[in-house]
mmCIF file of C-alpha atoms in Angstrom:
data_model
loop_
_atom_site.group_PDB
_atom_site.id
_atom_site.type_symbol
_atom_site.label_atom_id
_atom_site.label_comp_id
_atom_site.label_asym_id
_atom_site.label_seq_id
_atom_site.Cartn_x
_atom_site.Cartn_y
_atom_site.Cartn_z
ATOM 1 C CA GLU D 1 75.027 100.127 81.351
ATOM 2 C CA ILE D 2 78.552 99.184 80.350
ATOM 3 C CA VAL D 3 79.349 95.518 80.996
ATOM 4 C CA LEU D 4 82.892 94.410 81.748
ATOM 5 C CA THR D 5 84.115 90.933 80.810
ATOM 6 C CA GLN D 6 87.328 89.525 82.230
ATOM 7 C CA SER D 7 89.395 86.680 80.834
ATOM 8 C CA PRO D 8 90.511 84.152 81.604
ATOM 9 C CA GLY D 9 88.294 83.216 84.510
ATOM 10 C CA THR D 10 91.200 81.407 86.147
ATOM 11 C CA LEU D 11 94.896 81.692 85.396
ATOM 12 C CA SER D 12 97.154 78.954 86.780
ATOM 13 C CA LEU D 13 100.781 80.032 86.916
ATOM 14 C CA SER D 14 103.954 79.463 88.901
ATOM 15 C CA PRO D 15 105.826 82.053 90.961
ATOM 16 C CA GLY D 16 108.178 84.018 88.752
ATOM 17 C CA GLU D 17 105.965 83.719 85.682
ATOM 18 C CA ARG D 18 104.273 86.599 83.880
ATOM 19 C CA ALA D 19 100.514 87.068 84.257
ATOM 20 C CA THR D 20 98.408 88.831 81.648
ATOM 21 C CA LEU D 21 94.798 89.583 82.585
ATOM 22 C CA SER D 22 92.237 91.006 80.172
ATOM 23 C CA CYS D 23 89.265 93.301 80.764
ATOM 24 C CA ARG D 24 86.927 94.040 77.874
ATOM 25 C CA ALA D 25 84.102 96.588 77.945
ATOM 26 C CA SER D 26 80.826 96.300 76.034
ATOM 27 C CA GLN D 27 81.394 99.836 74.734
ATOM 28 C CA SER D 28 84.217 102.311 74.798
ATOM 29 C CA VAL D 29 85.143 103.653 78.235
ATOM 30 C CA SER D 30 87.332 106.522 79.270
ATOM 31 C CA SER D 31 90.778 105.388 80.357
ATOM 32 C CA MET D 32 90.425 107.801 83.292
ATOM 33 C CA SER D 33 87.598 105.626 84.639
ATOM 34 C CA LEU D 34 89.313 102.234 84.414
ATOM 35 C CA ALA D 35 90.820 100.743 87.573
ATOM 36 C CA TRP D 36 92.117 97.376 88.766
ATOM 37 C CA TYR D 37 91.846 95.830 92.235
ATOM 38 C CA GLN D 38 93.372 92.830 93.946
ATOM 39 C CA GLN D 39 91.358 90.829 96.468
ATOM 40 C CA LYS D 40 92.787 88.095 98.648
ATOM 41 C CA ALA D 41 90.548 85.602 100.399
ATOM 42 C CA GLY D 42 88.760 87.134 103.365
ATOM 43 C CA GLN D 43 90.102 90.615 102.664
ATOM 44 C CA ALA D 44 88.781 93.803 101.150
ATOM 45 C CA PRO D 45 89.815 94.735 97.618
ATOM 46 C CA ARG D 46 92.966 96.825 97.244
ATOM 47 C CA LEU D 47 93.401 99.433 94.533
ATOM 48 C CA LEU D 48 96.296 98.543 92.212
ATOM 49 C CA ILE D 49 95.887 100.652 89.083
ATOM 50 C CA TYR D 50 93.775 103.705 88.239
ATOM 51 C CA ALA D 51 93.325 105.640 85.003
ATOM 52 C CA ALA D 52 94.171 102.391 83.181
ATOM 53 C CA SER D 53 97.925 102.652 83.741
ATOM 54 C CA SER D 54 98.744 104.640 86.899
ATOM 55 C CA ARG D 55 99.924 102.607 89.884
ATOM 56 C CA ALA D 56 98.275 103.417 93.201
ATOM 57 C CA THR D 57 100.392 104.442 96.164
ATOM 58 C CA GLY D 58 102.645 101.664 97.410
ATOM 59 C CA ILE D 59 101.970 99.254 94.539
ATOM 60 C CA PRO D 60 105.110 97.457 93.306
ATOM 61 C CA ASP D 61 106.258 98.188 89.783
ATOM 62 C CA ARG D 62 105.800 94.562 88.730
ATOM 63 C CA PHE D 63 102.129 95.561 88.335
ATOM 64 C CA SER D 64 101.314 97.507 85.193
ATOM 65 C CA GLY D 65 98.174 98.455 83.333
ATOM 66 C CA SER D 66 97.562 99.317 79.711
ATOM 67 C CA GLY D 67 94.849 99.666 77.125
ATOM 68 C CA SER D 68 92.206 102.019 75.844
ATOM 69 C CA GLY D 69 88.718 102.060 74.383
ATOM 70 C CA THR D 70 87.236 98.633 75.061
ATOM 71 C CA ASP D 71 90.348 96.556 75.794
ATOM 72 C CA PHE D 72 92.466 96.835 78.920
ATOM 73 C CA THR D 73 95.203 94.655 80.368
ATOM 74 C CA LEU D 74 96.752 94.139 83.784
ATOM 75 C CA THR D 75 100.206 92.608 83.684
ATOM 76 C CA ILE D 76 102.158 91.183 86.594
ATOM 77 C CA SER D 77 105.692 90.872 85.312
ATOM 78 C CA ARG D 78 106.957 88.244 87.752
ATOM 79 C CA LEU D 79 104.494 86.622 90.121
ATOM 80 C CA GLU D 80 105.379 86.730 93.784
ATOM 81 C CA PRO D 81 103.717 84.293 96.253
ATOM 82 C CA GLU D 82 101.581 87.140 97.631
ATOM 83 C CA ASP D 83 100.157 87.943 94.162
ATOM 84 C CA PHE D 84 97.954 84.851 93.986
ATOM 85 C CA ALA D 85 94.500 86.390 94.380
ATOM 86 C CA VAL D 86 91.421 87.522 92.466
ATOM 87 C CA TYR D 87 91.714 90.612 90.273
ATOM 88 C CA TYR D 88 88.801 92.856 89.306
ATOM 89 C CA CYS D 89 88.583 95.624 86.755
ATOM 90 C CA GLN D 90 86.201 98.533 87.336
ATOM 91 C CA GLN D 91 84.858 101.336 85.209
ATOM 92 C CA TYR D 92 82.746 104.407 85.831
ATOM 93 C CA GLY D 93 79.982 105.463 83.485
ATOM 94 C CA SER D 94 77.834 108.184 84.989
ATOM 95 C CA PRO D 95 76.210 107.644 87.278
ATOM 96 C CA LEU D 96 77.447 104.226 88.264
ATOM 97 C CA PHE D 97 80.508 102.109 88.853
ATOM 98 C CA THR D 98 80.586 98.575 87.497
ATOM 99 C CA PHE D 99 83.030 95.749 88.114
ATOM 100 C CA GLY D 100 84.104 92.827 85.998
ATOM 101 C CA PRO D 101 83.500 89.281 87.265
ATOM 102 C CA GLY D 102 87.137 88.820 88.230
ATOM 103 C CA THR D 103 90.117 86.688 87.223
ATOM 104 C CA LYS D 104 91.523 84.278 89.770
ATOM 105 C CA VAL D 105 95.279 83.824 89.631
ATOM 106 C CA ASP D 106 96.177 80.606 91.372
ATOM 107 C CA ILE D 107 99.301 78.567 91.869
ATOM 108 C CA LYS D 108 100.001 75.953 89.234
ATOM 109 C CA GLN L 1 96.381 107.398 106.691
ATOM 110 C CA VAL L 2 92.652 107.084 106.151
ATOM 111 C CA GLN L 3 90.947 104.076 107.708
ATOM 112 C CA LEU L 4 87.328 102.954 107.412
ATOM 113 C CA GLN L 5 85.365 100.589 109.635
ATOM 114 C CA GLU L 6 81.892 99.230 108.977
ATOM 115 C CA SER L 7 79.449 98.436 111.765
ATOM 116 C CA GLY L 8 75.901 97.161 111.988
ATOM 117 C CA PRO L 9 73.774 94.113 112.687
ATOM 118 C CA GLY L 10 75.027 90.873 111.203
ATOM 119 C CA LEU L 11 71.535 89.385 110.928
ATOM 120 C CA VAL L 12 68.479 91.067 109.447
ATOM 121 C CA LYS L 13 65.018 89.595 108.927
ATOM 122 C CA PRO L 14 63.440 89.532 105.460
ATOM 123 C CA SER L 15 61.374 92.625 104.600
ATOM 124 C CA GLU L 16 63.118 94.706 107.286
ATOM 125 C CA THR L 17 65.396 97.722 106.793
ATOM 126 C CA MET L 18 69.137 97.207 107.172
ATOM 127 C CA SER L 19 71.313 100.006 108.525
ATOM 128 C CA LEU L 20 75.107 100.096 108.335
ATOM 129 C CA THR L 21 77.538 102.768 109.449
ATOM 130 C CA CYS L 22 81.061 103.498 108.279
ATOM 131 C CA THR L 23 83.372 105.307 110.693
ATOM 132 C CA VAL L 24 86.252 107.125 109.048
ATOM 133 C CA SER L 25 89.511 107.961 110.825
ATOM 134 C CA GLY L 26 92.597 109.753 109.580
ATOM 135 C CA TYR L 27 90.625 111.981 107.203
ATOM 136 C CA SER L 28 87.719 114.353 107.651
ATOM 137 C CA ILE L 29 84.848 113.398 105.371
ATOM 138 C CA SER L 30 83.932 117.071 105.159
ATOM 139 C CA SER L 31 87.229 117.768 103.381
ATOM 140 C CA GLY L 32 86.385 116.091 100.094
ATOM 141 C CA TYR L 33 85.841 112.901 98.101
ATOM 142 C CA TYR L 34 82.798 110.751 97.627
ATOM 143 C CA TRP L 35 82.061 108.035 100.173
ATOM 144 C CA GLY L 36 80.528 104.805 99.000
ATOM 145 C CA TRP L 37 79.181 101.341 99.686
ATOM 146 C CA ILE L 38 79.988 98.167 97.759
ATOM 147 C CA ARG L 39 78.756 94.656 98.450
ATOM 148 C CA GLN L 40 79.891 91.140 97.622
ATOM 149 C CA PRO L 41 77.510 88.170 97.887
ATOM 150 C CA PRO L 42 79.111 84.924 99.074
ATOM 151 C CA GLY L 43 81.426 83.531 96.411
ATOM 152 C CA LYS L 44 80.533 86.269 93.929
ATOM 153 C CA GLY L 45 81.907 89.531 92.572
ATOM 154 C CA LEU L 46 81.656 93.160 93.615
ATOM 155 C CA GLU L 47 78.566 95.340 93.209
ATOM 156 C CA TRP L 48 78.602 99.104 93.734
ATOM 157 C CA ILE L 49 75.594 100.221 95.792
ATOM 158 C CA GLY L 50 75.993 103.973 95.806
ATOM 159 C CA SER L 51 78.077 106.980 96.810
ATOM 160 C CA ILE L 52 77.579 110.302 98.544
ATOM 161 C CA TYR L 53 79.562 113.453 97.853
ATOM 162 C CA TYR L 54 81.019 115.258 100.831
ATOM 163 C CA ARG L 55 78.705 118.142 99.981
ATOM 164 C CA GLY L 56 75.722 115.810 100.071
ATOM 165 C CA GLY L 57 74.817 114.769 96.526
ATOM 166 C CA THR L 58 74.170 111.069 95.987
ATOM 167 C CA ASP L 59 74.399 108.494 93.207
ATOM 168 C CA TYR L 60 72.870 105.037 93.436
ATOM 169 C CA ASN L 61 73.012 101.855 91.441
ATOM 170 C CA PRO L 62 69.777 101.919 89.390
ATOM 171 C CA SER L 63 69.121 98.293 90.348
ATOM 172 C CA LEU L 64 68.959 99.254 94.036
ATOM 173 C CA LYS L 65 67.957 102.910 93.896
ATOM 174 C CA SER L 66 64.375 102.404 95.093
ATOM 175 C CA ARG L 67 65.556 100.662 98.290
ATOM 176 C CA VAL L 68 68.738 102.436 99.386
ATOM 177 C CA SER L 69 69.789 105.732 100.835
ATOM 178 C CA ILE L 70 73.203 106.991 101.937
ATOM 179 C CA SER L 71 73.750 109.844 104.364
ATOM 180 C CA LEU L 72 76.591 111.701 106.079
ATOM 181 C CA ASP L 73 77.114 112.552 109.747
ATOM 182 C CA MET L 74 79.981 115.016 109.700
ATOM 183 C CA SER L 75 79.898 115.515 113.472
ATOM 184 C CA LYS L 76 80.850 111.861 113.926
ATOM 185 C CA ASN L 77 82.909 111.553 110.716
ATOM 186 C CA GLN L 78 80.613 108.764 109.614
ATOM 187 C CA PHE L 79 78.400 107.877 106.685
ATOM 188 C CA SER L 80 75.579 105.383 106.624
ATOM 189 C CA LEU L 81 73.626 103.052 104.378
ATOM 190 C CA LYS L 82 69.963 102.206 104.761
ATOM 191 C CA GLN L 83 68.493 99.451 102.612
ATOM 192 C CA SER L 84 64.815 98.612 102.867
ATOM 193 C CA SER L 85 62.752 95.508 102.104
ATOM 194 C CA VAL L 86 65.745 93.192 102.311
ATOM 195 C CA THR L 87 65.619 89.636 100.981
ATOM 196 C CA ALA L 88 67.995 86.691 101.011
ATOM 197 C CA ALA L 89 69.537 88.117 97.827
ATOM 198 C CA ASP L 90 70.886 90.999 99.930
ATOM 199 C CA THR L 91 73.052 88.617 101.973
ATOM 200 C CA ALA L 92 76.612 89.795 101.365
ATOM 201 C CA VAL L 93 79.767 91.307 102.754
ATOM 202 C CA TYR L 94 79.227 95.061 102.732
ATOM 203 C CA TYR L 95 82.240 97.335 102.295
ATOM 204 C CA CYS L 96 82.506 101.072 102.716
ATOM 205 C CA ALA L 97 85.112 102.948 100.708
ATOM 206 C CA ARG L 98 86.521 106.337 99.864
ATOM 207 C CA VAL L 99 85.631 107.102 96.277
ATOM 208 C CA ARG L 100 87.355 109.335 93.788
ATOM 209 C CA ALA L 101 84.791 110.388 91.190
ATOM 210 C CA SER L 102 86.117 113.388 89.327
ATOM 211 C CA LEU L 103 88.772 113.266 86.605
ATOM 212 C CA TYR L 104 89.759 109.837 87.939
ATOM 213 C CA TYR L 105 87.319 107.206 89.157
ATOM 214 C CA TYR L 106 88.316 104.601 91.735
ATOM 215 C CA MET L 107 88.039 103.503 95.357
ATOM 216 C CA ASP L 108 91.341 103.977 97.125
ATOM 217 C CA ALA L 109 90.561 103.062 100.722
ATOM 218 C CA TRP L 110 88.282 100.294 101.915
ATOM 219 C CA GLY L 111 86.937 99.051 105.199
ATOM 220 C CA LYS L 112 87.470 95.423 106.105
ATOM 221 C CA GLY L 113 83.832 94.632 105.400
ATOM 222 C CA THR L 114 80.919 93.468 107.489
ATOM 223 C CA THR L 115 78.849 90.368 106.784
ATOM 224 C CA VAL L 116 75.098 90.818 106.634
ATOM 225 C CA THR L 117 72.865 87.765 106.532
ATOM 226 C CA VAL L 118 69.173 88.101 105.709
ATOM 227 C CA SER L 119 67.269 85.293 107.343
ATOM 228 C CA SER L 120 64.254 84.752 109.551
#
């Protein structure tokens, strides 16, 4: 089973700042199977990025994804107040999906 | 626009079987995609439980495979989760989701979640 590690655990930033979130896999994963989700308190996760770098429908372009192999990054170019949330990466390795433990982005 | 809504008992006794249903609107589950269940224990991260293909094939998390089954009811545009021999460790918010699992792999539509507590 491929294990995903996310860092940092918590990222404290101010609105307008740039956020860089890391997701590292225990072995190489296909970029096609790497996705990112945002979860706000009390809400379901929302798909942000799929295939490592493709934005999902309706996702603002301040969100971008990059990476390959074992190292992937989610970048939020300029934090808006609504972006403070927990972010999860996810990968698929037949036959199962696994998620990282999450990075919390909170207001500094 | 596809929408999903979970339903089921909020309280289940230890050792019993839990049953949850996901009702899908805005998309016919017989048209395509996988349909899956994900859970989130209180204060913790996400765990994929399993998925069912619209044609009926299933995949389950190996850690839960012996206790779970997912099925489709196309006549009601619903899919369901049954989980047996529940314990307190199964207490979680349970989400249903539409799953893409060919070429690309992600969950692009989620229900709001339903809280299941296992307690006597």
